GROMACS .gro file of N, CA and C in nm:
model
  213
    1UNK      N    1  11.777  11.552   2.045
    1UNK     CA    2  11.758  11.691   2.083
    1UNK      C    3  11.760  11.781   1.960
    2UNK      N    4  11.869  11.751   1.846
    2UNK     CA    5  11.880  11.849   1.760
    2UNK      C    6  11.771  11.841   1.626
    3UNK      N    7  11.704  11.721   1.647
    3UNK     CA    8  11.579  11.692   1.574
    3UNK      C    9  11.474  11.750   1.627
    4UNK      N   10  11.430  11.771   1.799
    4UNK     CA   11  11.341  11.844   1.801
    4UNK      C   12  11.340  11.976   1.755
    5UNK      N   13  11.434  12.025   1.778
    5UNK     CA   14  11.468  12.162   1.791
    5UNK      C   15  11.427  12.167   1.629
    6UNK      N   16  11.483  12.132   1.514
    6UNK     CA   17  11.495  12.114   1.401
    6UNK      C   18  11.343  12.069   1.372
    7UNK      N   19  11.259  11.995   1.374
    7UNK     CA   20  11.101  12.007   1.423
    7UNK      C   21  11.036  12.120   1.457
    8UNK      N   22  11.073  12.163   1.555
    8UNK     CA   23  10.956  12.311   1.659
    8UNK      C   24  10.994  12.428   1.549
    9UNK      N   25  11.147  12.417   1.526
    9UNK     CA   26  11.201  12.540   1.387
    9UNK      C   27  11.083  12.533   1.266
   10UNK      N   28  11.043  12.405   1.194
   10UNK     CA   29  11.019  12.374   1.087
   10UNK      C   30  10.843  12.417   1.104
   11UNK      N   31  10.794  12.384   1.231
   11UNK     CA   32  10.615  12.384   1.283
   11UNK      C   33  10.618  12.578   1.265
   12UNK      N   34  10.751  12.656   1.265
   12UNK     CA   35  10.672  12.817   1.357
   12UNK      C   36  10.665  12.872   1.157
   13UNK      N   37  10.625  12.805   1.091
   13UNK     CA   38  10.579  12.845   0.965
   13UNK      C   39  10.475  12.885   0.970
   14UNK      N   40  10.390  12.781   1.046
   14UNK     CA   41  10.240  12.799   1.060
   14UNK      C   42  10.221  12.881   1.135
   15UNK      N   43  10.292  12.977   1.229
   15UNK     CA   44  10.268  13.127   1.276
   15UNK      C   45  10.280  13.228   1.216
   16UNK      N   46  10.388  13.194   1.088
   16UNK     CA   47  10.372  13.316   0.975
   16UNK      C   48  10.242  13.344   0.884
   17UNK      N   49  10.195  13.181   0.866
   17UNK     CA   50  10.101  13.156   0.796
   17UNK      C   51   9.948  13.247   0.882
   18UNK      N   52   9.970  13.197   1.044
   18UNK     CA   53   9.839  13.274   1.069
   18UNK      C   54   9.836  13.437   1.093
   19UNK      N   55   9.939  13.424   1.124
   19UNK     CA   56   9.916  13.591   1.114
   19UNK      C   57   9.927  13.676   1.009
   20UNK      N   58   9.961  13.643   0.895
   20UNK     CA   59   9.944  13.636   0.741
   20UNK      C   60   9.852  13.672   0.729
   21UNK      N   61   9.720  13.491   0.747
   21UNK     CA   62   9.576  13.546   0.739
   21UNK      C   63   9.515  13.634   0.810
   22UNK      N   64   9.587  13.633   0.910
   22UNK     CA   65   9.482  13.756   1.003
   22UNK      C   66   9.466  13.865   0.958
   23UNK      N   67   9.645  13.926   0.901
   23UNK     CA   68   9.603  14.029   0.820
   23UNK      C   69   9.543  14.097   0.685
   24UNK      N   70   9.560  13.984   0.603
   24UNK     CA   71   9.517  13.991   0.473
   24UNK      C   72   9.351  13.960   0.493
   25UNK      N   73   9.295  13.900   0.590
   25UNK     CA   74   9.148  13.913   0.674
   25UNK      C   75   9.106  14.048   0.701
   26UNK      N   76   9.183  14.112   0.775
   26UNK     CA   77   9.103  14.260   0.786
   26UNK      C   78   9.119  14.362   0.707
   27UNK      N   79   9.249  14.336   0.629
   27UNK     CA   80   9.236  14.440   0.498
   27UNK      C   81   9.121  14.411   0.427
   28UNK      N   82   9.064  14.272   0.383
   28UNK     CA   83   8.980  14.232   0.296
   28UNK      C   84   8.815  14.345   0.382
   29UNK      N   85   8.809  14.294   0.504
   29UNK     CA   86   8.660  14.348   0.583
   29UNK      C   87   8.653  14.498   0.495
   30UNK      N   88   8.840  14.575   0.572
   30UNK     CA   89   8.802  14.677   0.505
   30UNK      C   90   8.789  14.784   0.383
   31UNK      N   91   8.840  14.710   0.276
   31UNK     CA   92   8.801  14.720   0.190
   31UNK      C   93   8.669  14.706   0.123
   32UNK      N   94   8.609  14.581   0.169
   32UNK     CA   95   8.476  14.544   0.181
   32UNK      C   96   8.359  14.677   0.228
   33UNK      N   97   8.425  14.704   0.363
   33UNK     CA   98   8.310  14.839   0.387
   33UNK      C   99   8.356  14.953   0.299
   34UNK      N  100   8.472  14.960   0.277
   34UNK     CA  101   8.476  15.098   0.154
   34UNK      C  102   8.403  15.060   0.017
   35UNK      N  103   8.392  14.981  -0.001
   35UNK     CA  104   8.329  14.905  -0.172
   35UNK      C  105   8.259  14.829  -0.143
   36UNK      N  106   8.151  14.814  -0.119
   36UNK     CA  107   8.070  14.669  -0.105
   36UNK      C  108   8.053  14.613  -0.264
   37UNK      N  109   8.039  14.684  -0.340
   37UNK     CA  110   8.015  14.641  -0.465
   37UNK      C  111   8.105  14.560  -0.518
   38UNK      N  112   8.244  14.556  -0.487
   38UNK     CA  113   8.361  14.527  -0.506
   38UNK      C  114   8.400  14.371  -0.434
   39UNK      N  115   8.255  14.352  -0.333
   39UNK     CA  116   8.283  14.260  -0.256
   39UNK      C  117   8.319  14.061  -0.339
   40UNK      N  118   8.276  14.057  -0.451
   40UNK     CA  119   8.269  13.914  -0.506
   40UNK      C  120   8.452  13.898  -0.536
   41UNK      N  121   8.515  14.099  -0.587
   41UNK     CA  122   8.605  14.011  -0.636
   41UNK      C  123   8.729  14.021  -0.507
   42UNK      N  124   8.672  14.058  -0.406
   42UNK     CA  125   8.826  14.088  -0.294
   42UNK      C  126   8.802  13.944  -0.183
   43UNK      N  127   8.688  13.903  -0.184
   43UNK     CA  128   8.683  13.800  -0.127
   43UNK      C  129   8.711  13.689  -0.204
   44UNK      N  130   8.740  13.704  -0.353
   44UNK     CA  131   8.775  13.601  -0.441
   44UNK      C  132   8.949  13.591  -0.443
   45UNK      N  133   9.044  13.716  -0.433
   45UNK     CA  134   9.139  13.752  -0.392
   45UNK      C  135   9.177  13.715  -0.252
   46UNK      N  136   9.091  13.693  -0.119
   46UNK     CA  137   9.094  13.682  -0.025
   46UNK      C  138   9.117  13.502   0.032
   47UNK      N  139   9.024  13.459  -0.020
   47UNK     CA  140   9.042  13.261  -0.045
   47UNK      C  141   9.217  13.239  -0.096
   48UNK      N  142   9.231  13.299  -0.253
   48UNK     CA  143   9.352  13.239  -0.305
   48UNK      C  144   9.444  13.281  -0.250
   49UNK      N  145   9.420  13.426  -0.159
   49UNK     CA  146   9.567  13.419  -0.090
   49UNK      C  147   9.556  13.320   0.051
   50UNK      N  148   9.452  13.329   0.112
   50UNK     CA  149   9.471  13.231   0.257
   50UNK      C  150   9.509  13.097   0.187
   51UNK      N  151   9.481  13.060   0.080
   51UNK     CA  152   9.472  12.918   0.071
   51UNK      C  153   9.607  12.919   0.039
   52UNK      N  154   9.715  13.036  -0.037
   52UNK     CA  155   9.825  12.973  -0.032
   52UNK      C  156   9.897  13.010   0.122
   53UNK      N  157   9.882  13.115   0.165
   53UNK     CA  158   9.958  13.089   0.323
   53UNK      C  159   9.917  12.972   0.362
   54UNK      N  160   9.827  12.941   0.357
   54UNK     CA  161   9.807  12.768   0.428
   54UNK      C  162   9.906  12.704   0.405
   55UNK      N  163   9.873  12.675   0.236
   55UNK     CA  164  10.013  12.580   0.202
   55UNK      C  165  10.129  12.575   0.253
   56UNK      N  166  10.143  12.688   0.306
   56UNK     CA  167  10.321  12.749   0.343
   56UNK      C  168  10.324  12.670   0.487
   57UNK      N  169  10.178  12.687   0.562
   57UNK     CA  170  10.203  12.617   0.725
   57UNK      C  171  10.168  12.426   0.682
   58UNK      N  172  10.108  12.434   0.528
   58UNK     CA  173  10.099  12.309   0.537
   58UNK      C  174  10.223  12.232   0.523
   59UNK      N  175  10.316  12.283   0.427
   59UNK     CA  176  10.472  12.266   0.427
   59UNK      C  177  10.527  12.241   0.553
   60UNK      N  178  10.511  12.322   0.604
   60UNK     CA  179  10.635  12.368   0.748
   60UNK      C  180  10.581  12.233   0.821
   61UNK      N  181  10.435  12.190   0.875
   61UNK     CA  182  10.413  12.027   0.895
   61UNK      C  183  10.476  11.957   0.872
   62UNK      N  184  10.461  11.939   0.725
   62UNK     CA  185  10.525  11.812   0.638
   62UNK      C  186  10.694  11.846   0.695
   63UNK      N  187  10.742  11.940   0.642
   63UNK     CA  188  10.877  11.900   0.688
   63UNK      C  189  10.902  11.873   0.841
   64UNK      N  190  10.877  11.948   0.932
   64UNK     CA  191  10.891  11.871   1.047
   64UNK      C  192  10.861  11.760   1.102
   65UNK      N  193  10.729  11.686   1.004
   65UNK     CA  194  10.707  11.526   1.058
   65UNK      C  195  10.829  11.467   0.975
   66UNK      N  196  10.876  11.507   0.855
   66UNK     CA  197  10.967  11.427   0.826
   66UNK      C  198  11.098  11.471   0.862
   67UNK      N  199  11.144  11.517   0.910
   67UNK     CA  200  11.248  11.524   1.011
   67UNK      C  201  11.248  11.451   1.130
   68UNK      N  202  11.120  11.417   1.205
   68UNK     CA  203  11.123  11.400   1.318
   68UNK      C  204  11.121  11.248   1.272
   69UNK      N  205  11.026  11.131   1.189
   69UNK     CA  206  11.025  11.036   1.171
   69UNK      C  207  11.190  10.996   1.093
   70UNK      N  208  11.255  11.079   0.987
   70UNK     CA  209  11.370  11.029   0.934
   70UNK      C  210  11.494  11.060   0.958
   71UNK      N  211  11.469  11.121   1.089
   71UNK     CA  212  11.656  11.197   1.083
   71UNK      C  213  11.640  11.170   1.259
   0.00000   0.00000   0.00000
């Protein structure tokens, strides 16, 4: 029991992670319509930050499979 629990804790990363992107997503749009010119470098800003919130829900995975397989 205290492994799942310790599991489902470790998975709600990846809810910080998406709603993260969601928002750092529509700041990017709108910035985008205020500057289009501006657009190569906020969508270049826009990748390296989703890609590290990812990491963060890709973490929160990893530790909960290994909790759940080693403890």
């Amino acid at each position: 029991m205290t492994v799942a629990l310790g599991a489902a804790i470790a998975v709600l990363a990846g809810i910080g992670a998406g709603i993260g992107i969601g928002i750092a997503t529509g700041k990017a749009v709108e910035a985008i319509a205020r500057q289009p010119e501006a657009a190569g470098e906020i969508r270049t800003a826009l990748i390296l930050g989703c890609a590290l919130a990812e990491a963060t829900a890709v973490y929160g995975l990893v530790a909960s499979i290994l909790i759940i397989f080693f403890l």
